[in-house]
Amino acid sequence: MAFHLLYLLCFIVLALLLCSTMAQTSKNISLGSSLTAQNDDNSSWPSPSGKFAFGFRQIEKDGFLLAIWFDKIPEKTIVWSANRDSLVPQGSKVELTSGRRFVLNDAKGSQIWSANSSSTGVSYAAMLDTGNFVLANRNSTYLWESFDHPTDTMLPTQSLQQSGKLFARFTVTNYSTGRFIFSLQPDGNLMLYTTNFPQDSANFAYWSVKNTEIGFQVIFNQSGLIYLTSENGTILNTISGNPIATQDFYQRATLDYDGVLRHYVYPKSSSTSEERWPMAWSTSSFIPPNISLSIVEKVGSGGCGFNSLYRVDNTCACPKGYSFIDPNDELKGCKQDFVPQSCNAPADDFDFQKVPNTNFPLLDYEQIQGSEDSCRQSCLEDCFCAVAIFNNASKCFKKGLPFKNAMLDSSDRGTIALVKFRKHNSTSKKKDDSILIIVGSVLLSSLGILNFILPLITYVVVSRMYSRKAVAVPPNYQGMNLKYFTYEELKEATREFKEELGHGASATVFKGVLACDEGKCVAVKILDAKQVRESDLEFNAEVRAIGRTNHRNLVQLLGYCNEEQHRILVYEFMSNGTLASFLFGETRPNWYQRRQIALGIARGLLYLHEECSNQIVHCDIKPQNILLDDSFTARISDFGLAKLLRLDQTRTITGIRGTKGYVAPEWFKNLPITAKVDVYSFGILLLEIICCRKKFDEEAEDQDQIILADWAYDCYKHKKLHLLLEKNDEAIKDVKMMEKYVMIAMWCIQENPSLRPTMKKTIHMLEGTVEVPKPPDQSLTSSILFDTAH
Ligand SMILES: *[C@@H]1O[C@H](CO)[C@@H](O)[C@H](O)[C@H]1NC(C)=O
Ligand SMILES: *[C@@H]1O[C@H](CO)[C@@H](O)[C@H](O)[C@H]1NC(C)=O
Ligand SMILES: *[C@@H]1O[C@H](CO)[C@@H](O)[C@H](O)[C@H]1NC(C)=O
Ligand SMILES: *[C@@H]1O[C@H](CO)[C@@H](O)[C@H](O)[C@H]1NC(C)=O
Ligand SMILES: *[C@@H]1O[C@H](CO)[C@@H](O)[C@H](O)[C@H]1NC(C)=O
Ligand SMILES: *[C@@H]1O[C@H](CO)[C@@H](O)[C@H](O)[C@H]1NC(C)=O
Ligand SMILES: *[C@@H]1O[C@H](CO)[C@@H](O)[C@H](O)[C@H]1NC(C)=O
Ligand SMILES: *[C@@H]1O[C@H](CO)[C@@H](O)[C@H](O)[C@H]1NC(C)=O
Ligand SMILES: *[C@@H]1O[C@H](CO)[C@@H](O)[C@H](O)[C@H]1NC(C)=O
Ligand SMILES: *[C@@H]1O[C@H](CO)[C@@H](O)[C@H](O)[C@H]1NC(C)=O
């Protein structure tokens, strides 16, 4: 027993001894002590319990930060640093000199930083368990404390006095001084403000405490509360009011690089960890409550950089067509990646990214009243306009570059931001290509008239392809980007014609992926060899004519194959399917989208008819032949195919029946076929677009409603256009415009081709630049054409 007691006593004495030596070595840092910044040398001065440590931290290859950090957690989170704006190289040294100064010198011996204490007499330094590093005199009076010189973080037991500031760091990984300040002003006001970065002068206060009494200090107390008090200790404002036990959690309040002051907690052991507090830093509270609603500056970029957007999760993002100037510094803003809009050219190439609940307050250069449409149009045609803000008070605010103050709009005005971007970021060379010389039309008489309207293939295409830069240009086809493919290549691209997208009487379409072109998706259309014109020369000539077309409302032909019996065309892939499935499917396009689509088709047709080097009459305009790209721009497909395919009378007759309704009367009357046949088909299509209804609906309740063209005319005549629209269609609100569109359609489907407008005139009417005259009475127009038999 005695032996045991003695043994125990010895043990206790030994343990006490050990403890005291440890405490001594770890606590008082005596004069002459130093630390040197060295790779792989993690020597530091820990606090007595090891919770914090003071020393060098390697931030970049040859850059060290003299810092204090939480030493017991794997993250080793830094809470203070001496030289945030000038990292020091390897070999730099911090020393408590025998001259009683505490200095950081770089490897060459020049002073980078020093702790300036007002009085002399430093006799030791110590890293305390609170996270405070102190210089003290013999009587243990602190002459200098890191707590009095905070960087971006406060710790429990630390306080911020008048004139005290926290400076956010620059980015997550860059500790240098950033753009936001938390400050208790000398006059006692507590606020968060942005700086005129890179200067640290105050710019805009985005959070502040309004109190009648003067703030004296901000206290982060032992119980984990953060509050502002007056001089006599009255609490004026609580910044973080949820007490969280400091014995169970590590805690800190950090002004983060994004301008939010967050109170973070970290369980000290897994036993205090729970679902709400995993073993990591979690935010217990923060100010301002919603930074996305807070920063609106007259001078400065706002919460994010210039030209950027706020995402909902409070980080910054660039709008479409823009990218970060510096991906490592998202707050620096975004740059435009596209060629800016020219003030003397048409605005066709531009579109808007619609960003809901977003505003860019201040700096409007123009304000107009009207619909979303007129707002879009006004900004589109205005080369100064980079962004338009539209709200349901029908106000449109136009803004130039750079736009700023991106913020979520929480008002109930349904504010949207329309950010302009270039649809096809063409180089100037490509632009020249598209300005094609208008050459006289080619007579179609050499072709069998009816062979055009073979039921052409419907295909759904599924991805996006703008850039054609990687497509090889065969030397003999100067100015064209058509690529010649071997049959083997296409077999490989389509994995042996595995995924069929659709087929028709004269072709089958497969999905393919081009290995030679960065894995881009294509639609590979295999023409039925029996129906293709026989001569190779003719085939190649026609394909090249198709390949020379280039318009944003056409599906681009990328290449072809003409090998033995194989006649294959390779097209870009359209991600949003056909207009048919869009118009008649579950989710119908809205009125604005429908009008854009109609205008797009009209523009594509105008190009084919008048603007490309050889006139192309499509002959088979119908919603199955209009595809939608990833921005829902209408793209006409299968143009020029009519000429490629061989006359086959019997098939053609069925063909007419198959596409019944889109076919102009001259086909039946031995009249010359001109571009006006496409105008006719466009008119029928336009009615379908207006009404989201098929041209022919056998299931219609009312006999009079079976043929859309007739019904539409009746509704127009009796001023009951709303009947044409399904319930809840916003086009009802725009009935004037809708009436105009119906009238245009009526003109397009005139039986007499010469009465039909040209596509150019049609576009002018659609755009509203010319009046739409009253269409002639046409009660007879469609009776012959729309026989109900299949
Ligand atoms: C310093 O820390 C690093 C990373 O934690 C480690 O790989 C290295 O071995 C340490 N060096 C010393 C001397 O302890
Ligand atoms: C300490 O004082 C020196 C000279 O008086 C000054 O250059 C230096 O910036 C001061 N350092 C700090 C951290 O205030
Ligand atoms: C640290 O130094 C001071 C002054 O020399 C002394 O009073 C104190 O006891 C020392 N503390 C420890 C833990 O050695
Ligand atoms: C330490 O305290 C003693 C008595 O309290 C005082 O006389 C002495 O001046 C103090 N020394 C320093 C360096 O403050
Ligand atoms: C941090 O950002 C500043 C300001 O842009 C820059 O000067 C400095 O080089 C950056 N530091 C690091 C380690 O990247
Ligand atoms: C911290 O502040 C709150 C509010 O004043 C107080 O109730 C609490 O006792 C304080 N905790 C400590 C450890 O001082
Ligand atoms: C503190 O001072 C204010 C006036 O400045 C007074 O109204 C308040 O009662 C005082 N509070 C305490 C605890 O003394
Ligand atoms: C757009 O075109 C410009 C000028 O040719 C070029 O600098 C930029 O990188 C292009 N952007 C994209 C996204 O292709
Ligand atoms: C900020 O406000 C927006 C809009 O009211 C909301 O969607 C978002 O969730 C809010 N964010 C926070 C952190 O409360
Ligand atoms: C805008 O719409 C919201 C609901 O969508 C409505 O509450 C608000 O009153 C509208 N504001 C105006 C000015 O029409």
Coordinates of N, CA and C in Angstrom, one line a residue, residues 584-749:
F584 N -46.6 22.9 -80.5 CA -47.7 22.1 -80.2 C -47.5 21.2 -79.0
G585 N -46.4 21.4 -78.3 CA -46.0 20.5 -77.2 C -46.6 21.0 -75.9
E586 N -46.1 20.4 -74.8 CA -46.7 20.7 -73.5 C -46.4 22.2 -73.1
T587 N -45.1 22.5 -73.1 CA -44.8 23.9 -72.7 C -44.7 24.8 -73.9
R588 N -45.7 25.6 -74.1 CA -45.7 26.5 -75.3 C -44.9 27.7 -75.1
P589 N -44.3 28.1 -76.2 CA -43.5 29.4 -76.1 C -44.4 30.6 -75.8
N590 N -43.8 31.6 -75.1 CA -44.6 32.7 -74.8 C -44.7 33.6 -76.1
W591 N -45.5 34.6 -76.0 CA -45.9 35.4 -77.1 C -44.6 36.1 -77.6
Y592 N -43.8 36.6 -76.7 CA -42.6 37.3 -77.2 C -41.7 36.3 -78.0
Q593 N -41.5 35.1 -77.4 CA -40.7 34.1 -78.1 C -41.3 33.8 -79.5
R594 N -42.6 33.6 -79.5 CA -43.2 33.3 -80.8 C -43.0 34.4 -81.8
R595 N -43.1 35.6 -81.4 CA -42.9 36.7 -82.3 C -41.4 36.7 -82.8
Q596 N -40.5 36.4 -81.9 CA -39.1 36.4 -82.3 C -38.9 35.2 -83.3
I597 N -39.5 34.1 -83.1 CA -39.4 33.0 -84.0 C -39.9 33.3 -85.3
A598 N -41.1 33.9 -85.4 CA -41.7 34.3 -86.7 C -40.8 35.2 -87.4
L599 N -40.2 36.2 -86.7 CA -39.3 37.1 -87.4 C -38.1 36.4 -87.8
G600 N -37.6 35.5 -87.0 CA -36.3 34.8 -87.4 C -36.6 34.0 -88.7
I601 N -37.7 33.3 -88.8 CA -38.0 32.5 -90.0 C -38.1 33.4 -91.2
A602 N -38.8 34.6 -91.0 CA -38.9 35.5 -92.1 C -37.5 36.0 -92.6
R603 N -36.7 36.2 -91.6 CA -35.3 36.7 -92.0 C -34.5 35.7 -92.7
G604 N -34.7 34.4 -92.3 CA -34.0 33.3 -92.9 C -34.4 33.2 -94.4
L605 N -35.8 33.3 -94.6 CA -36.3 33.2 -95.9 C -35.9 34.4 -96.8
L606 N -35.9 35.6 -96.2 CA -35.4 36.7 -97.0 C -34.0 36.5 -97.5
Y607 N -33.2 35.9 -96.6 CA -31.8 35.6 -97.0 C -31.8 34.7 -98.1
L608 N -32.5 33.6 -98.0 CA -32.5 32.6 -99.1 C -33.0 33.2 -100.4
H609 N -34.0 34.0 -100.3 CA -34.7 34.6 -101.5 C -33.9 35.7 -102.1
E610 N -33.3 36.5 -101.3 CA -32.7 37.7 -101.9 C -31.3 38.0 -101.6
E611 N -30.8 37.4 -100.5 CA -29.5 37.8 -100.1 C -28.3 36.8 -100.3
C612 N -28.6 35.6 -100.6 CA -27.5 34.7 -100.8 C -27.2 34.7 -102.3
S613 N -26.0 34.2 -102.7 CA -25.5 34.4 -104.0 C -26.4 33.8 -105.1
N614 N -27.0 32.6 -104.8 CA -27.9 32.1 -105.7 C -29.3 31.9 -105.0
Q615 N -30.3 32.4 -105.6 CA -31.6 32.4 -104.8 C -31.9 30.9 -104.5
I616 N -32.4 30.7 -103.4 CA -32.9 29.4 -103.0 C -34.3 29.5 -102.6
V617 N -35.2 28.8 -103.3 CA -36.6 28.7 -102.9 C -36.7 27.4 -102.0
H618 N -37.2 27.5 -100.9 CA -37.2 26.4 -100.0 C -38.2 25.3 -100.4
C619 N -39.4 25.7 -100.7 CA -40.5 24.8 -101.2 C -41.1 23.9 -100.1
D620 N -40.5 23.9 -98.9 CA -41.1 23.0 -97.9 C -41.1 23.6 -96.6
I621 N -41.6 24.9 -96.5 CA -41.6 25.5 -95.1 C -42.7 25.0 -94.3
K622 N -42.4 24.4 -93.2 CA -43.4 23.9 -92.3 C -42.7 23.7 -90.9
P623 N -43.5 23.7 -89.8 CA -42.8 23.7 -88.5 C -41.9 22.5 -88.2
Q624 N -42.0 21.5 -89.0 CA -41.1 20.3 -88.8 C -39.7 20.7 -89.4
N625 N -39.7 21.6 -90.3 CA -38.4 22.0 -90.9 C -37.8 23.2 -90.3
I626 N -38.4 23.7 -89.2 CA -37.8 24.8 -88.5 C -37.2 24.3 -87.2
L627 N -35.9 24.4 -87.0 CA -35.3 23.9 -85.8 C -35.0 25.1 -84.8
L628 N -34.8 24.7 -83.6 CA -34.5 25.8 -82.6 C -33.1 25.5 -82.0
D629 N -32.3 26.5 -82.0 CA -31.0 26.3 -81.4 C -31.0 26.6 -79.9
D630 N -29.9 26.6 -79.2 CA -30.0 26.6 -77.7 C -30.4 27.9 -77.2
S631 N -30.5 29.0 -78.0 CA -31.1 30.2 -77.5 C -32.5 30.4 -78.1
F632 N -33.1 29.3 -78.6 CA -34.4 29.3 -79.2 C -34.5 30.2 -80.4
T633 N -33.4 30.4 -81.1 CA -33.5 31.1 -82.3 C -34.0 30.2 -83.4
A634 N -34.9 30.6 -84.2 CA -35.4 29.8 -85.3 C -34.3 29.6 -86.4
R635 N -34.1 28.3 -86.8 CA -33.2 28.0 -87.8 C -33.8 27.1 -88.9
I636 N -33.9 27.6 -90.1 CA -34.5 26.9 -91.2 C -33.6 25.7 -91.6
S637 N -34.2 24.6 -91.8 CA -33.4 23.4 -92.2 C -33.9 23.0 -93.6
D638 N -33.1 22.1 -94.2 CA -33.5 21.4 -95.4 C -33.7 22.3 -96.6
F639 N -33.2 23.6 -96.6 CA -33.2 24.5 -97.7 C -32.2 23.9 -98.8
G640 N -32.6 24.1 -100.0 CA -31.7 23.6 -101.1 C -31.8 22.1 -101.3
L641 N -32.5 21.4 -100.5 CA -32.6 20.0 -100.7 C -33.5 19.6 -101.9
A642 N -34.5 20.5 -102.1 CA -35.4 20.3 -103.2 C -34.7 20.0 -104.5
K643 N -33.6 20.8 -104.7 CA -32.9 20.7 -105.9 C -32.0 19.4 -106.0
L644 N -31.7 18.9 -104.8 CA -30.8 17.8 -104.8 C -31.5 16.5 -105.2
L645 N -32.8 16.5 -104.9 CA -33.6 15.3 -105.1 C -34.3 15.2 -106.4
R646 N -34.4 13.9 -106.8 CA -34.9 13.7 -108.2 C -36.4 13.7 -108.3
L647 N -36.9 14.1 -109.4 CA -38.3 14.1 -109.7 C -38.8 12.6 -109.5
D648 N -39.9 12.5 -108.8 CA -40.6 11.2 -108.8 C -42.1 11.5 -108.6
Q649 N -42.8 11.5 -109.7 CA -44.1 12.0 -109.7 C -45.0 11.3 -108.7
T650 N -45.1 10.0 -108.7 CA -46.0 9.4 -107.8 C -45.8 9.7 -106.3
R651 N -44.6 9.7 -105.9 CA -44.2 10.1 -104.6 C -44.7 11.5 -104.3
T652 N -44.5 12.3 -105.3 CA -44.7 13.7 -105.1 C -46.2 14.0 -104.8
I653 N -47.0 13.3 -105.5 CA -48.5 13.5 -105.2 C -48.8 13.2 -103.7
T654 N -48.3 12.1 -103.3 CA -48.6 11.8 -101.8 C -47.9 12.9 -101.0
G655 N -46.8 13.3 -101.5 CA -46.0 14.4 -100.8 C -46.9 15.6 -100.6
I656 N -47.6 16.0 -101.6 CA -48.5 17.2 -101.5 C -49.5 16.9 -100.4
R657 N -50.0 15.7 -100.4 CA -51.1 15.5 -99.4 C -50.4 15.5 -98.0
G658 N -49.2 15.0 -98.0 CA -48.6 14.9 -96.7 C -48.4 16.3 -96.1
T659 N -48.0 17.2 -96.9 CA -47.7 18.6 -96.3 C -48.9 19.5 -96.7
K660 N -50.0 18.9 -96.9 CA -51.2 19.7 -97.3 C -51.4 20.9 -96.3
G661 N -51.7 22.0 -97.0 CA -51.9 23.1 -96.2 C -50.8 24.2 -96.3
Y662 N -49.6 23.7 -96.4 CA -48.5 24.7 -96.6 C -48.3 25.0 -98.1
V663 N -48.9 24.2 -98.9 CA -48.6 24.2 -100.3 C -49.4 25.3 -101.0
A664 N -48.7 26.2 -101.8 CA -49.3 27.3 -102.5 C -50.1 26.7 -103.6
P665 N -51.2 27.4 -104.0 CA -52.1 27.0 -105.1 C -51.4 26.8 -106.4
E666 N -50.3 27.6 -106.7 CA -49.7 27.5 -108.0 C -49.2 26.1 -108.3
W667 N -48.9 25.3 -107.3 CA -48.4 24.0 -107.6 C -49.5 23.2 -108.4
F668 N -50.7 23.5 -108.1 CA -51.8 22.7 -108.7 C -52.2 23.2 -110.1
K669 N -51.7 24.4 -110.3 CA -52.3 25.1 -111.5 C -51.3 25.3 -112.6
N670 N -50.2 24.6 -112.5 CA -49.2 24.8 -113.6 C -48.8 26.2 -113.8
L671 N -48.8 26.9 -112.7 CA -48.3 28.3 -112.7 C -46.8 28.3 -112.4
P672 N -46.1 29.3 -112.8 CA -44.6 29.3 -112.5 C -44.4 29.3 -111.0
I673 N -43.4 28.6 -110.6 CA -43.1 28.5 -109.2 C -42.1 29.6 -108.8
T674 N -42.4 30.5 -107.9 CA -41.4 31.5 -107.5 C -41.2 31.5 -106.0
A675 N -40.5 32.4 -105.5 CA -40.2 32.5 -104.1 C -41.5 32.7 -103.3
K676 N -42.6 33.2 -104.1 CA -43.8 33.4 -103.4 C -44.5 32.1 -102.8
V677 N -44.0 31.0 -103.3 CA -44.6 29.7 -102.7 C -44.1 29.7 -101.2
D678 N -42.9 30.1 -101.0 CA -42.5 30.1 -99.6 C -43.2 31.2 -98.7
V679 N -43.6 32.3 -99.4 CA -44.4 33.3 -98.6 C -45.7 32.7 -98.2
Y680 N -46.3 31.9 -99.1 CA -47.6 31.3 -98.8 C -47.4 30.4 -97.6
S681 N -46.4 29.5 -97.7 CA -46.2 28.5 -96.6 C -45.9 29.3 -95.3
F682 N -45.2 30.4 -95.4 CA -44.9 31.2 -94.2 C -46.1 31.7 -93.6
G683 N -47.1 32.2 -94.4 CA -48.3 32.7 -93.9 C -49.1 31.7 -93.1
I684 N -49.2 30.5 -93.6 CA -49.8 29.4 -92.8 C -49.1 29.1 -91.5
L685 N -47.8 29.1 -91.6 CA -46.9 28.9 -90.4 C -47.1 30.0 -89.4
L686 N -47.2 31.2 -89.9 CA -47.4 32.4 -89.0 C -48.7 32.2 -88.2
L687 N -49.7 31.7 -88.9 CA -51.0 31.5 -88.1 C -50.8 30.5 -87.1
E688 N -50.1 29.4 -87.4 CA -49.8 28.4 -86.4 C -49.0 29.0 -85.2
I689 N -48.1 29.8 -85.5 CA -47.3 30.4 -84.5 C -48.1 31.3 -83.6
I690 N -49.0 32.1 -84.2 CA -49.8 33.0 -83.4 C -50.7 32.2 -82.5
C691 N -51.3 31.1 -83.0 CA -52.4 30.4 -82.3 C -51.8 29.2 -81.5
C692 N -50.6 28.8 -81.7 CA -50.1 27.6 -81.2 C -51.0 26.4 -81.5
R693 N -51.5 26.4 -82.7 CA -52.4 25.4 -83.1 C -52.1 24.9 -84.5
K694 N -52.3 23.7 -84.8 CA -52.0 23.1 -86.1 C -52.9 23.7 -87.2
K695 N -52.4 23.8 -88.4 CA -53.1 24.4 -89.5 C -54.4 23.7 -89.7
F696 N -54.5 22.5 -89.2 CA -55.6 21.7 -89.5 C -55.9 20.8 -88.3
D697 N -57.1 21.0 -87.8 CA -57.4 20.3 -86.5 C -58.8 19.6 -86.7
E698 N -58.7 18.3 -87.0 CA -59.9 17.5 -87.2 C -60.7 17.4 -86.0
E699 N -60.1 17.5 -84.8 CA -60.8 17.3 -83.6 C -61.5 18.6 -83.1
A700 N -61.3 19.7 -83.8 CA -62.0 20.9 -83.4 C -63.5 20.7 -83.2
E701 N -64.0 21.3 -82.1 CA -65.4 21.1 -81.8 C -66.3 21.6 -82.9
D702 N -65.9 22.7 -83.4 CA -66.7 23.4 -84.3 C -66.2 23.2 -85.8
Q703 N -67.1 22.8 -86.7 CA -66.7 22.6 -88.1 C -65.9 23.8 -88.6
D704 N -66.3 25.0 -88.2 CA -65.7 26.2 -88.8 C -64.2 26.4 -88.3
Q705 N -63.9 25.6 -87.3 CA -62.6 25.8 -86.7 C -61.5 24.8 -87.2
I706 N -62.0 23.8 -88.1 CA -61.1 22.8 -88.5 C -59.9 23.4 -89.3
I707 N -60.2 24.3 -90.2 CA -59.1 24.8 -91.0 C -58.7 26.2 -90.4
L708 N -57.5 26.2 -89.9 CA -57.0 27.4 -89.1 C -57.1 28.6 -89.9
A709 N -56.7 28.6 -91.2 CA -56.7 29.8 -92.0 C -58.1 30.4 -92.2
D710 N -59.1 29.5 -92.4 CA -60.4 30.0 -92.5 C -61.0 30.6 -91.2
W711 N -60.7 29.8 -90.2 CA -61.2 30.3 -88.9 C -60.6 31.6 -88.5
A712 N -59.2 31.7 -88.7 CA -58.5 32.9 -88.4 C -59.2 34.1 -89.1
Y713 N -59.5 33.8 -90.4 CA -60.0 34.9 -91.2 C -61.4 35.4 -90.6
D714 N -62.2 34.4 -90.3 CA -63.5 34.7 -89.7 C -63.4 35.5 -88.4
C715 N -62.5 35.0 -87.6 CA -62.3 35.7 -86.3 C -61.8 37.2 -86.5
Y716 N -60.9 37.3 -87.5 CA -60.4 38.6 -87.9 C -61.6 39.5 -88.3
K717 N -62.4 38.9 -89.3 CA -63.5 39.7 -89.9 C -64.5 40.1 -88.8
H718 N -64.8 39.2 -87.9 CA -65.8 39.5 -86.9 C -65.2 40.1 -85.6
K719 N -63.9 40.5 -85.7 CA -63.2 41.1 -84.5 C -63.3 40.3 -83.3
K720 N -63.1 39.0 -83.4 CA -63.1 38.1 -82.3 C -61.8 37.3 -82.2
L721 N -60.7 38.1 -82.3 CA -59.4 37.4 -82.4 C -59.1 36.6 -81.2
H722 N -59.6 37.1 -80.0 CA -59.2 36.4 -78.8 C -59.6 34.9 -78.8
L723 N -60.6 34.6 -79.7 CA -61.1 33.2 -79.8 C -60.0 32.3 -80.3
L724 N -59.0 32.9 -81.0 CA -58.0 32.1 -81.6 C -57.0 31.6 -80.5
L725 N -57.0 32.2 -79.4 CA -55.9 31.9 -78.4 C -56.5 31.1 -77.3
E726 N -55.6 30.2 -76.9 CA -56.0 29.4 -75.7 C -56.1 30.4 -74.5
K727 N -56.7 29.9 -73.5 CA -56.8 30.7 -72.3 C -55.4 31.0 -71.7
N728 N -55.3 32.1 -71.0 CA -54.1 32.5 -70.3 C -52.9 32.8 -71.3
D729 N -53.2 33.1 -72.5 CA -52.1 33.4 -73.4 C -51.9 34.9 -73.3
E730 N -50.6 35.3 -73.0 CA -50.4 36.7 -72.9 C -50.5 37.5 -74.1
A731 N -50.7 36.8 -75.3 CA -50.9 37.5 -76.5 C -52.2 38.3 -76.5
I732 N -53.1 37.8 -75.6 CA -54.4 38.5 -75.5 C -54.2 39.9 -75.1
K733 N -53.2 40.1 -74.3 CA -53.0 41.5 -73.8 C -52.5 42.4 -74.9
D734 N -52.0 41.7 -75.9 CA -51.3 42.4 -77.0 C -52.1 42.3 -78.3
V735 N -53.4 42.5 -78.1 CA -54.3 42.1 -79.2 C -54.1 42.9 -80.5
K736 N -53.6 44.1 -80.3 CA -53.4 45.0 -81.5 C -52.3 44.3 -82.4
M737 N -51.2 43.9 -81.7 CA -50.1 43.3 -82.4 C -50.5 42.0 -83.0
M738 N -51.4 41.3 -82.3 CA -51.8 40.0 -82.8 C -52.7 40.2 -84.0
E739 N -53.5 41.2 -84.0 CA -54.4 41.4 -85.1 C -53.5 41.7 -86.3
K740 N -52.4 42.5 -86.1 CA -51.5 42.9 -87.2 C -50.9 41.6 -87.8
Y741 N -50.5 40.7 -86.9 CA -49.9 39.5 -87.4 C -50.9 38.6 -88.2
V742 N -52.1 38.6 -87.7 CA -53.1 37.8 -88.5 C -53.3 38.5 -89.9
M743 N -53.3 39.8 -89.9 CA -53.5 40.5 -91.2 C -52.3 40.2 -92.1
I744 N -51.1 40.2 -91.5 CA -49.9 39.8 -92.4 C -50.1 38.4 -92.9
A745 N -50.5 37.5 -92.1 CA -50.6 36.1 -92.5 C -51.7 36.1 -93.6
M746 N -52.7 36.8 -93.5 CA -53.8 36.9 -94.6 C -53.2 37.3 -95.9
W747 N -52.3 38.3 -95.8 CA -51.7 38.8 -97.1 C -50.8 37.7 -97.7
C748 N -50.1 37.0 -96.8 CA -49.1 36.0 -97.3 C -49.9 34.8 -98.0
I749 N -51.1 34.5 -97.5 CA -51.8 33.4 -98.1 C -52.8 33.8 -99.2

